[in-house]
Short mmCIF file of C-alpha atoms (C1' of nucleotides) in Angstrom, two decimals:
data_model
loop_
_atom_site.label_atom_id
_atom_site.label_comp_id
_atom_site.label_asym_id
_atom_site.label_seq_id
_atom_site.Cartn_x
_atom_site.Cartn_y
_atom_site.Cartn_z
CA UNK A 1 83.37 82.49 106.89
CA UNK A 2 81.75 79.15 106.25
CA UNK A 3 81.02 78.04 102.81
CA UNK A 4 77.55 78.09 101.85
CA UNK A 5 76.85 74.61 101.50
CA UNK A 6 77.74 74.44 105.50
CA UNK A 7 75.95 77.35 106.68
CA UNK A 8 72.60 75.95 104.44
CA UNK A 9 73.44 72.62 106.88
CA UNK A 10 73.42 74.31 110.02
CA UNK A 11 70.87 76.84 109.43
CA UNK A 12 68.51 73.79 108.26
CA UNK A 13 69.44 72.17 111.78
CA UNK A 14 68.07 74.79 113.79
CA UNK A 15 65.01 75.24 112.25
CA UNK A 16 64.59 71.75 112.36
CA UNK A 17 65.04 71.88 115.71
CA UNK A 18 62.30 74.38 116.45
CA UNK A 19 59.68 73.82 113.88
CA UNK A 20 60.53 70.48 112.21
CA UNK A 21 59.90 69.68 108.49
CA UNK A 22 57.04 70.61 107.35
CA UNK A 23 56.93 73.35 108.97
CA UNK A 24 60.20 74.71 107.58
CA UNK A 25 60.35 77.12 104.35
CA UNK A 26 63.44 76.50 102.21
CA UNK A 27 63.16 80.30 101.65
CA UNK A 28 63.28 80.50 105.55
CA UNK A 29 66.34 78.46 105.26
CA UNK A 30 68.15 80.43 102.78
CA UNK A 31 67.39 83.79 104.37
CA UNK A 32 68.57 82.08 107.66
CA UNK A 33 71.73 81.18 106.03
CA UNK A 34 72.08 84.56 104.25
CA UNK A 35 72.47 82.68 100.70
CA UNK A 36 70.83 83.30 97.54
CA UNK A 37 67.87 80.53 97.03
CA UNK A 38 69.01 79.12 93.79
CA UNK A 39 72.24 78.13 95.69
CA UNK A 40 70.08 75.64 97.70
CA UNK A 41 69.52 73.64 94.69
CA UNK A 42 72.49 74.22 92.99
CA UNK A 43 74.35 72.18 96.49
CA UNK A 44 71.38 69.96 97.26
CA UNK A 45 69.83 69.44 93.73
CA UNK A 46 67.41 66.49 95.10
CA UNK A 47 65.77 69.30 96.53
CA UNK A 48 64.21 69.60 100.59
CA UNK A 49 64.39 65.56 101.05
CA UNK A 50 68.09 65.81 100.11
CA UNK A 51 69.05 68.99 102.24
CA UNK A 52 67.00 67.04 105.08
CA UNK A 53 68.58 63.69 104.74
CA UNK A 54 72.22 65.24 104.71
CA UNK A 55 71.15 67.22 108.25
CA UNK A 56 69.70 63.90 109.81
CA UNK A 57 73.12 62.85 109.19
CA UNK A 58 75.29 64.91 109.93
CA UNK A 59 73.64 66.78 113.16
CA UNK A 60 73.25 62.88 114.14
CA UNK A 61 77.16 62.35 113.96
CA UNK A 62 77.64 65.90 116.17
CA UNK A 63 75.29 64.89 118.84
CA UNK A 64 77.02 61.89 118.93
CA UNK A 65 80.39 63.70 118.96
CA UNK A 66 79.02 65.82 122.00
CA UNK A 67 77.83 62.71 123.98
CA UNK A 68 81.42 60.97 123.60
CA UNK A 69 82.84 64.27 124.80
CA UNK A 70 80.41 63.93 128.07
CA UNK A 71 81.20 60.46 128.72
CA UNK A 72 84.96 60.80 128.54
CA UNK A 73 85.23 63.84 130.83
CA UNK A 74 82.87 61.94 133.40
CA UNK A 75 83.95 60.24 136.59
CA UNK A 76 82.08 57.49 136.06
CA UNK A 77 78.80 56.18 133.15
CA UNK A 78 76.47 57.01 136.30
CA UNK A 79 77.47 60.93 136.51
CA UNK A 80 78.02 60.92 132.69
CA UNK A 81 73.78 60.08 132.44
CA UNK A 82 73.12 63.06 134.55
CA UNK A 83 75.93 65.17 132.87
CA UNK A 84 73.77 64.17 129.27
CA UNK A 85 70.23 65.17 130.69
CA UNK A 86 71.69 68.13 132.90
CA UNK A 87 73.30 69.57 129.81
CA UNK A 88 70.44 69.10 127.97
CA UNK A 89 68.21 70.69 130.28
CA UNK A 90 70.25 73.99 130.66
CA UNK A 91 70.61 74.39 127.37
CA UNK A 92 66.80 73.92 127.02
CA UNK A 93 66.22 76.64 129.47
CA UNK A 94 69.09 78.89 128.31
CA UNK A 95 67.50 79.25 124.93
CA UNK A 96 63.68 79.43 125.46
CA UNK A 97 63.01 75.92 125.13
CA UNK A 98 63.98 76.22 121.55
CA UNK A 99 67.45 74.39 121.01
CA UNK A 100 66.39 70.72 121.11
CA UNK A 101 67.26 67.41 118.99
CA UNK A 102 67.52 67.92 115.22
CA UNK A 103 66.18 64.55 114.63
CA UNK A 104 63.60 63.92 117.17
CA UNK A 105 60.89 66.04 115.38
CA UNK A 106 61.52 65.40 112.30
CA UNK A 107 61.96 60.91 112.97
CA UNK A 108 58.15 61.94 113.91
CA UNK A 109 56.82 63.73 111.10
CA UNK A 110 58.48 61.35 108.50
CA UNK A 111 58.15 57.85 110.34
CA UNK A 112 54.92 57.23 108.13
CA UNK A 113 55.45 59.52 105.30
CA UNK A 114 59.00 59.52 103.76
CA UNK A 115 61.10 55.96 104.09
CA UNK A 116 64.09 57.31 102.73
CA UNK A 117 64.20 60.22 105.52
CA UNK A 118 62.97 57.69 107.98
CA UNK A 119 65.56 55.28 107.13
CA UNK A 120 67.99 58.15 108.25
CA UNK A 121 66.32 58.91 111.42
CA UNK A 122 66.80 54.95 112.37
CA UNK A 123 70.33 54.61 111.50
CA UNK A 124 70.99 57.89 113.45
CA UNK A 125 69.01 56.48 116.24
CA UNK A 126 71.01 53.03 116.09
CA UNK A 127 74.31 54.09 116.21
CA UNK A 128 73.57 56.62 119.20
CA UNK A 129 72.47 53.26 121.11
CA UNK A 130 75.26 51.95 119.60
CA UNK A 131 78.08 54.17 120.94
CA UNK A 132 75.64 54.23 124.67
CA UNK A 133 75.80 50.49 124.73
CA UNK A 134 79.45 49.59 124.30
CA UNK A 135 80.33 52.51 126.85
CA UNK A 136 78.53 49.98 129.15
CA UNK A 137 79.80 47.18 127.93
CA UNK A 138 82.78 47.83 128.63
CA UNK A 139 81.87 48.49 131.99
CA UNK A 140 81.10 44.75 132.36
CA UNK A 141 77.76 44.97 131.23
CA UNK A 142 75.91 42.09 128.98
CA UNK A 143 75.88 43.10 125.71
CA UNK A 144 72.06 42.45 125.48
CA UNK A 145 71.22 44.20 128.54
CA UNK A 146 73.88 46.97 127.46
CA UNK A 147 71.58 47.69 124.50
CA UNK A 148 68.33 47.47 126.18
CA UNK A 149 69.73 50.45 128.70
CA UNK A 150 71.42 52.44 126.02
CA UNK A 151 67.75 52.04 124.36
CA UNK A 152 66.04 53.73 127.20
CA UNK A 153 68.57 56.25 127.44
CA UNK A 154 68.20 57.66 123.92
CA UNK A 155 64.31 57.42 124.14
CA UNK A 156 63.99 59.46 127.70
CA UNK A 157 66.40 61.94 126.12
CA UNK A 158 63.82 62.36 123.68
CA UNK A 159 61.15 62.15 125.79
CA UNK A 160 62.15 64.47 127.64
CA UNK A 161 62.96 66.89 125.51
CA UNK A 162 59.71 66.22 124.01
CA UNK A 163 57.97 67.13 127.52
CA UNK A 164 60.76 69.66 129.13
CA UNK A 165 59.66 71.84 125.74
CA UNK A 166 56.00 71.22 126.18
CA UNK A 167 55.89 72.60 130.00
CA UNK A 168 58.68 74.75 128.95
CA UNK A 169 60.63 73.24 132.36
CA UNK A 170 63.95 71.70 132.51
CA UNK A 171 62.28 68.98 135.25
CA UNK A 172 60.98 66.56 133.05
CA UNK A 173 64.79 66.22 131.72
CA UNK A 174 66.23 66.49 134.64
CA UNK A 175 64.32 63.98 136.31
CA UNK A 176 64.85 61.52 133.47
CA UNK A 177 68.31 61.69 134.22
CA UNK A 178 68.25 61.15 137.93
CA UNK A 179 66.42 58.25 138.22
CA UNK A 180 68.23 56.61 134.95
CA UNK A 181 71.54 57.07 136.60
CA UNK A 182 70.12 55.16 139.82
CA UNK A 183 69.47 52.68 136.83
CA UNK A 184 72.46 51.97 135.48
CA UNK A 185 74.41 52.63 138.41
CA UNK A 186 72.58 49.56 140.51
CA UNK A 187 72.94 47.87 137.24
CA UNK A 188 77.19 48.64 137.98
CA UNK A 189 76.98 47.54 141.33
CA UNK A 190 75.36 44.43 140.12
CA UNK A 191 78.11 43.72 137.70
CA UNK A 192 80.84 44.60 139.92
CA UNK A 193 79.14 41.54 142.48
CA UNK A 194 78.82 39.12 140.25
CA UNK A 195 82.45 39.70 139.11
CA UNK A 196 84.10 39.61 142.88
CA UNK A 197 81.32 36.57 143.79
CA UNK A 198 82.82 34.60 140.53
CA UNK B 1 26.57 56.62 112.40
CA UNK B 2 28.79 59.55 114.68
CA UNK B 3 27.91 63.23 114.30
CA UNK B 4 29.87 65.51 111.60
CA UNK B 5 32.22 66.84 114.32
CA UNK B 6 32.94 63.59 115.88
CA UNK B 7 34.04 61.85 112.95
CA UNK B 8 36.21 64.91 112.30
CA UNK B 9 37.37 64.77 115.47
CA UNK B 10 38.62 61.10 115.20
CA UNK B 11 40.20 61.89 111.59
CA UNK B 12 42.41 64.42 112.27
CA UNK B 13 43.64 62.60 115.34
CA UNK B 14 44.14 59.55 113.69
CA UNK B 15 45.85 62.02 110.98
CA UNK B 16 48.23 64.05 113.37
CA UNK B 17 49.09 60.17 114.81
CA UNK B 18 50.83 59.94 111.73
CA UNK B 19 51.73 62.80 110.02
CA UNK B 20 51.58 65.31 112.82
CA UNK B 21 50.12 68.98 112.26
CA UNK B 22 51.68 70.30 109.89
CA UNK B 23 51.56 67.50 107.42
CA UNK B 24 47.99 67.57 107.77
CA UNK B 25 46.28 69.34 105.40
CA UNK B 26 42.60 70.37 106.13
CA UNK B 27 41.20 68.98 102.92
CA UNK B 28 42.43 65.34 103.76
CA UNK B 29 40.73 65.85 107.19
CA UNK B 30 37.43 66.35 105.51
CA UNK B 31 37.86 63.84 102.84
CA UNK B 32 38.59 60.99 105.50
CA UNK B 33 35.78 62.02 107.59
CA UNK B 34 33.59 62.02 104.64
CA UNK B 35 32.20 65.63 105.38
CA UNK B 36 32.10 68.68 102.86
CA UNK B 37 34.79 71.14 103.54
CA UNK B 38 33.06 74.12 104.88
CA UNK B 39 31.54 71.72 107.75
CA UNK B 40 35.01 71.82 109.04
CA UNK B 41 34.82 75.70 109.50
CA UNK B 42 30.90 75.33 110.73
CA UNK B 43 32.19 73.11 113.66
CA UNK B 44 35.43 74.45 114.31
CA UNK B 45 35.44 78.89 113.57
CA UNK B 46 38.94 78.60 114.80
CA UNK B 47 39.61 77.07 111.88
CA UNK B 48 42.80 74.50 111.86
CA UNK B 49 44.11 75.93 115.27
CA UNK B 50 41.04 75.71 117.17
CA UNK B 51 40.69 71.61 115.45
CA UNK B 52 43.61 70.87 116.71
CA UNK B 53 43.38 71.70 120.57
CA UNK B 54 40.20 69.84 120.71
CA UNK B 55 41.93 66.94 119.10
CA UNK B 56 44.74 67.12 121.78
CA UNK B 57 42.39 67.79 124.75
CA UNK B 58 39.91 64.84 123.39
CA UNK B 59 42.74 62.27 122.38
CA UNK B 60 44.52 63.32 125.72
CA UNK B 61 41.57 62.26 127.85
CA UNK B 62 41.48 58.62 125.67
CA UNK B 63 45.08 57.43 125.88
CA UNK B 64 44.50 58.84 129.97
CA UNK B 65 41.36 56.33 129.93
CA UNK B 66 42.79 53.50 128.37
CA UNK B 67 45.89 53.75 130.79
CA UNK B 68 43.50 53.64 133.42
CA UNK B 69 42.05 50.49 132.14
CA UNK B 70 45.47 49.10 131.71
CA UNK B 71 46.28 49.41 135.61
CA UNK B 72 43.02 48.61 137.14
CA UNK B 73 43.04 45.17 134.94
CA UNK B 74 47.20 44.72 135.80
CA UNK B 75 47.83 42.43 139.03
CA UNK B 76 50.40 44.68 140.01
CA UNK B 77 52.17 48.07 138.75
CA UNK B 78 55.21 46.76 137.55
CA UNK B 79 53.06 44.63 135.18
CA UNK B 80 50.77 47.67 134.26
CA UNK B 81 53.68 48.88 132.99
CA UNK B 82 55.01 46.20 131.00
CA UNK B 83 51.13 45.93 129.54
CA UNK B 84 51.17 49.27 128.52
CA UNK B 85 55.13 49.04 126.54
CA UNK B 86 53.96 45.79 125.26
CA UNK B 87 50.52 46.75 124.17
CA UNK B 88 51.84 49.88 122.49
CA UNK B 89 54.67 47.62 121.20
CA UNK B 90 51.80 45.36 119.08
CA UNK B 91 49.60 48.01 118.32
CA UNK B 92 52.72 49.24 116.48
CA UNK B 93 53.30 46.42 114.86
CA UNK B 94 50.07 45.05 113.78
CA UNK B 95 49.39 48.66 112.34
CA UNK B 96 52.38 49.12 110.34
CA UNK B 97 54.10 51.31 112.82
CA UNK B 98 51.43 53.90 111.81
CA UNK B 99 49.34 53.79 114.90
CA UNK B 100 51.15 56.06 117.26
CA UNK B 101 50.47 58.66 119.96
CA UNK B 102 48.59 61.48 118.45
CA UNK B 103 50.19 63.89 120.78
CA UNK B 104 53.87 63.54 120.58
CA UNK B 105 54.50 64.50 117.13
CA UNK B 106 52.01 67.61 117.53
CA UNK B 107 53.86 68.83 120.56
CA UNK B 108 57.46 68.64 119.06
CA UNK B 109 55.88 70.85 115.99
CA UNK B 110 54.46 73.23 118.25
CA UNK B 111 56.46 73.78 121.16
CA UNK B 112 57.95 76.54 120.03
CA UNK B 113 56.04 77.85 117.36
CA UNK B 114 52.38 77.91 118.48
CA UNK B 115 52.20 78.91 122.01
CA UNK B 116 48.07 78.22 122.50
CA UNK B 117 48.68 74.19 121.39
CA UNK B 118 51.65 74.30 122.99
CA UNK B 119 50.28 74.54 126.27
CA UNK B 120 47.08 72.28 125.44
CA UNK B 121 50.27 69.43 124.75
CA UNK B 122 51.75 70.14 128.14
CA UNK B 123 48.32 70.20 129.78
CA UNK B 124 47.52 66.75 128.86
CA UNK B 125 51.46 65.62 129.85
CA UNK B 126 50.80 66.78 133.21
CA UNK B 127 47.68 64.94 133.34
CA UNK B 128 49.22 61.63 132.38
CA UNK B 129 52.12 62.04 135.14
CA UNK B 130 49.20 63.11 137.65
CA UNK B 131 47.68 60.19 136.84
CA UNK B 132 50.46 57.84 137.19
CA UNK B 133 52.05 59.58 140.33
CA UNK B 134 48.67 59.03 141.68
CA UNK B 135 48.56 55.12 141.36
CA UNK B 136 52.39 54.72 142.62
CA UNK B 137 51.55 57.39 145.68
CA UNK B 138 48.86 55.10 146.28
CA UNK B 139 51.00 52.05 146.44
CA UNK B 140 53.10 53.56 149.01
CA UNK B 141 55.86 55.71 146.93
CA UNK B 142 56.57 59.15 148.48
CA UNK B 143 54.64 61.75 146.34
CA UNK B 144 57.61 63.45 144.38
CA UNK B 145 59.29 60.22 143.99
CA UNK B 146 56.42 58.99 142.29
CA UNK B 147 55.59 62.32 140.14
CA UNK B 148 60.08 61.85 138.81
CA UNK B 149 58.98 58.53 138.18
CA UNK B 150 55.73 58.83 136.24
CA UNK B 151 57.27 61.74 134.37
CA UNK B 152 59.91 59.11 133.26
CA UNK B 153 57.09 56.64 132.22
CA UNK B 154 55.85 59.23 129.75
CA UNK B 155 58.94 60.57 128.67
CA UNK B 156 59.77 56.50 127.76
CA UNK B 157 56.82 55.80 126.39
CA UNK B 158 57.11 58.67 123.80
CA UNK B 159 60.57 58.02 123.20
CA UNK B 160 59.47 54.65 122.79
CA UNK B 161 57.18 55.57 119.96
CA UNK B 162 60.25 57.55 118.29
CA UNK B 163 62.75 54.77 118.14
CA UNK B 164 60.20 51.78 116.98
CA UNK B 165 58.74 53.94 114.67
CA UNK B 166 61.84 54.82 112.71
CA UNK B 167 63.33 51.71 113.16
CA UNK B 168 60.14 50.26 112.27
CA UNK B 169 60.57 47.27 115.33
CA UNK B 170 58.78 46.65 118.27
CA UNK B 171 62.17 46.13 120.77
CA UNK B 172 63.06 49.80 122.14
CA UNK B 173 59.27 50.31 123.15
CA UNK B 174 59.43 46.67 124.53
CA UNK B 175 63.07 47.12 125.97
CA UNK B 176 61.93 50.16 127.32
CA UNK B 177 58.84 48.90 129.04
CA UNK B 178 61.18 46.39 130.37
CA UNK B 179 63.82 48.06 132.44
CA UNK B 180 61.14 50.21 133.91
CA UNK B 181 58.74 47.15 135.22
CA UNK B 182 62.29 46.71 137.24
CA UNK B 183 62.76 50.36 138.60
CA UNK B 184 59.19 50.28 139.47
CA UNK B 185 59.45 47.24 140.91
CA UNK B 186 62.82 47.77 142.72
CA UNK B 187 61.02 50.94 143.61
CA UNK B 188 57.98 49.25 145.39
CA UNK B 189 60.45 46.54 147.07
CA UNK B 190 62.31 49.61 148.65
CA UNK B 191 58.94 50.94 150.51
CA UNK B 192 57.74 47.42 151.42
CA UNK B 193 61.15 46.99 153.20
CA UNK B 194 60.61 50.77 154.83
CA UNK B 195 57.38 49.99 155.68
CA UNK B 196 58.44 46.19 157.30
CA UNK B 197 61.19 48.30 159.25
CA UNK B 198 59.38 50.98 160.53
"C1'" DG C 1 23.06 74.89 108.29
"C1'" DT C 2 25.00 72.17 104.19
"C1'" DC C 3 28.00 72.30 100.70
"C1'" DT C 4 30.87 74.23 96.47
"C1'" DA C 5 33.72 77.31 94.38
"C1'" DT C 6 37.26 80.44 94.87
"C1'" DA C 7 40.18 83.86 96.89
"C1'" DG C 8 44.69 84.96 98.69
"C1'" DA C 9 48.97 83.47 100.57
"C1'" DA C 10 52.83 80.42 100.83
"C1'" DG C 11 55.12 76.38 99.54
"C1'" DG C 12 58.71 73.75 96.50
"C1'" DA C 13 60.93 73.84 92.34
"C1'" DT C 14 62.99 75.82 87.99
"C1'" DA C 15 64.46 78.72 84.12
"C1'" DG C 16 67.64 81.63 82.58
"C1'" DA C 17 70.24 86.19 82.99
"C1'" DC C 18 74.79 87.39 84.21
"C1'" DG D 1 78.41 78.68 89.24
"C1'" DT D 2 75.84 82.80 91.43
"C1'" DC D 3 71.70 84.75 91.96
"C1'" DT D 4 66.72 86.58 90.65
"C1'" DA D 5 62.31 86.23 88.91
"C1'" DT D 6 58.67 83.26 88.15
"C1'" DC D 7 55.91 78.96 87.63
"C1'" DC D 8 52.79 75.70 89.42
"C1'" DT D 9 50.89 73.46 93.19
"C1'" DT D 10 48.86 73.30 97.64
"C1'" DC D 11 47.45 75.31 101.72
"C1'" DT D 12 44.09 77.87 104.86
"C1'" DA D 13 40.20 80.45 104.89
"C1'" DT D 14 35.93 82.58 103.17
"C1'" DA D 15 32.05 83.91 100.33
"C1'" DG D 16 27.82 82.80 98.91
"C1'" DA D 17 24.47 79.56 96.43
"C1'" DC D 18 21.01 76.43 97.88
#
DNA sequence: GTCTATAGAAGGATAGAC
DNA sequence: GTCTATCCTTCTATAGAC
């Protein structure tokens, strides 16, 4: 059995994931977590922004567990995009289109409305492109160019989760993936010619 | 001066850009539009549900409009597509980050909680990517190529407007727009050489 | 048909018993 | 320090005056 404080986390994580922040009850949380509603403030006394900025955080640093997990059982960074999005979409259709990003929603709803929560979102957000971009650099590539790819990985991830959930399809995702492994895996073969032409 | 509905219309968009649906409260829809309360409920019976699939459908057909406008002024596609990351890119900026897609955020938040504007989302998704498969079919790409592609475009483009806004900087939407000029273009190059060959 | 006032429900937060 | 009962605000929706 989890403590309380931990099942408050993850039970705030999934319904974060399906209905965002606003549209999450604390009660809902506490019922979800099968805890007694005073012991929400009693472990998070700042209240819902606190709860929410400690899930930003740490669902941020599991996702980014999961995707370092992906990339080191790949053959390759090519395969390990289309692992990424191909996970993502089964586990999209597996649950009902319900089991998506933690953060994505919620960066959305508090981009223009909460700085501290939006400050979270970003640094979640930076050090996923982070981790992305020095995969690929140390495949050879730039370190500029490394982050502008690791960039537009993270956003079609949430793209497409954003459009696989609208049209309740896994396509979107998986189609994301496909062409964004043709990406970086000309943008290998590039690297790998320039290296044997020097 | 616009009819009642209209300018209700345009203030709950313009709301929903950035605070999404459920941070929206009714009464700040009616204040911003400068109409009496019950208007709302004269216009729309539905009440907030019914308001917010004709803001979808009606903000759905604008951004599909001004993307037209985009390509038929851009020489070519690859730098439609660069126009269209770049112009969001400023539009961000100049507006405080504020200024967003008035779609995204409502889909996320509905997806799997509101099945009616859930579908009204993924209508107008399916729309854009028609549209965009449309201009690359016409330029040659193979139809499903170009629908995988245009469905990326979106999905970026959305991402896009997750990652600037919470980082509050212009780069991943312009980054974005940026690799994909190059897959479209690499893209295009592929069918001119077909087409030369052939 | 335009507008105000209010009902009824649900939200976040807290006080205080144990 | 665990849990319940309640406060106050805010939300959607409606009733009804004009």
């Amino acid at each position: 059995m989890l403590g309380t404080r931990e099942r408050i986390l993850t039970s705030t994580g999934e319904l974060f994931r399906r209905q965002g922040y606003n549209g999450t009850a604390l009660k809902q949380v506490t019922a979800l977590a099968d805890a007694p509603f005073g012991s929400l403030y009693h472990h998070f006394p700042g209240g819902k922004e606190e709860l929410a900025e400690a899930v930003i955080k740490s669902s941020g640093q599991a996702y980014q567990t999961l995707f370092e997990l992906i990339e080191d059982a790949a053959v390759d960074p090519g395969s390990a995009v289309t692992d990424f999005f191909d996970g993502a979409a089964a586990v999209l259709e597996q649950t009902g289109y319900v089991d998506a990003c933690p953060i994505g929603t919620v960066a959305l709803e508090v981009a223009s409305t909460n700085d501290r929560l939006r400050q979270a979102t970003a640094e979640v957000f930076a050090s996923w492109v982070d981790t992305a971009a020095r995969r690929l650099a140390s495949h050879g590539v730039a370190p500029a160019r490394s982050i502008e790819l690791a960039t537009l990985l993270v956003a079609a991830v949430e793209g497409g989760f954003m459009l696989s959930r609208a049209a309740r399809s896994p396509e979107p995702m998986r189609a994301s993936g496909r062409l964004l492994r043709e990406l970086v895996e000309s943008e290998l073969a590039t690297v790998r010619t320039v290296t044997t032409t020097t």
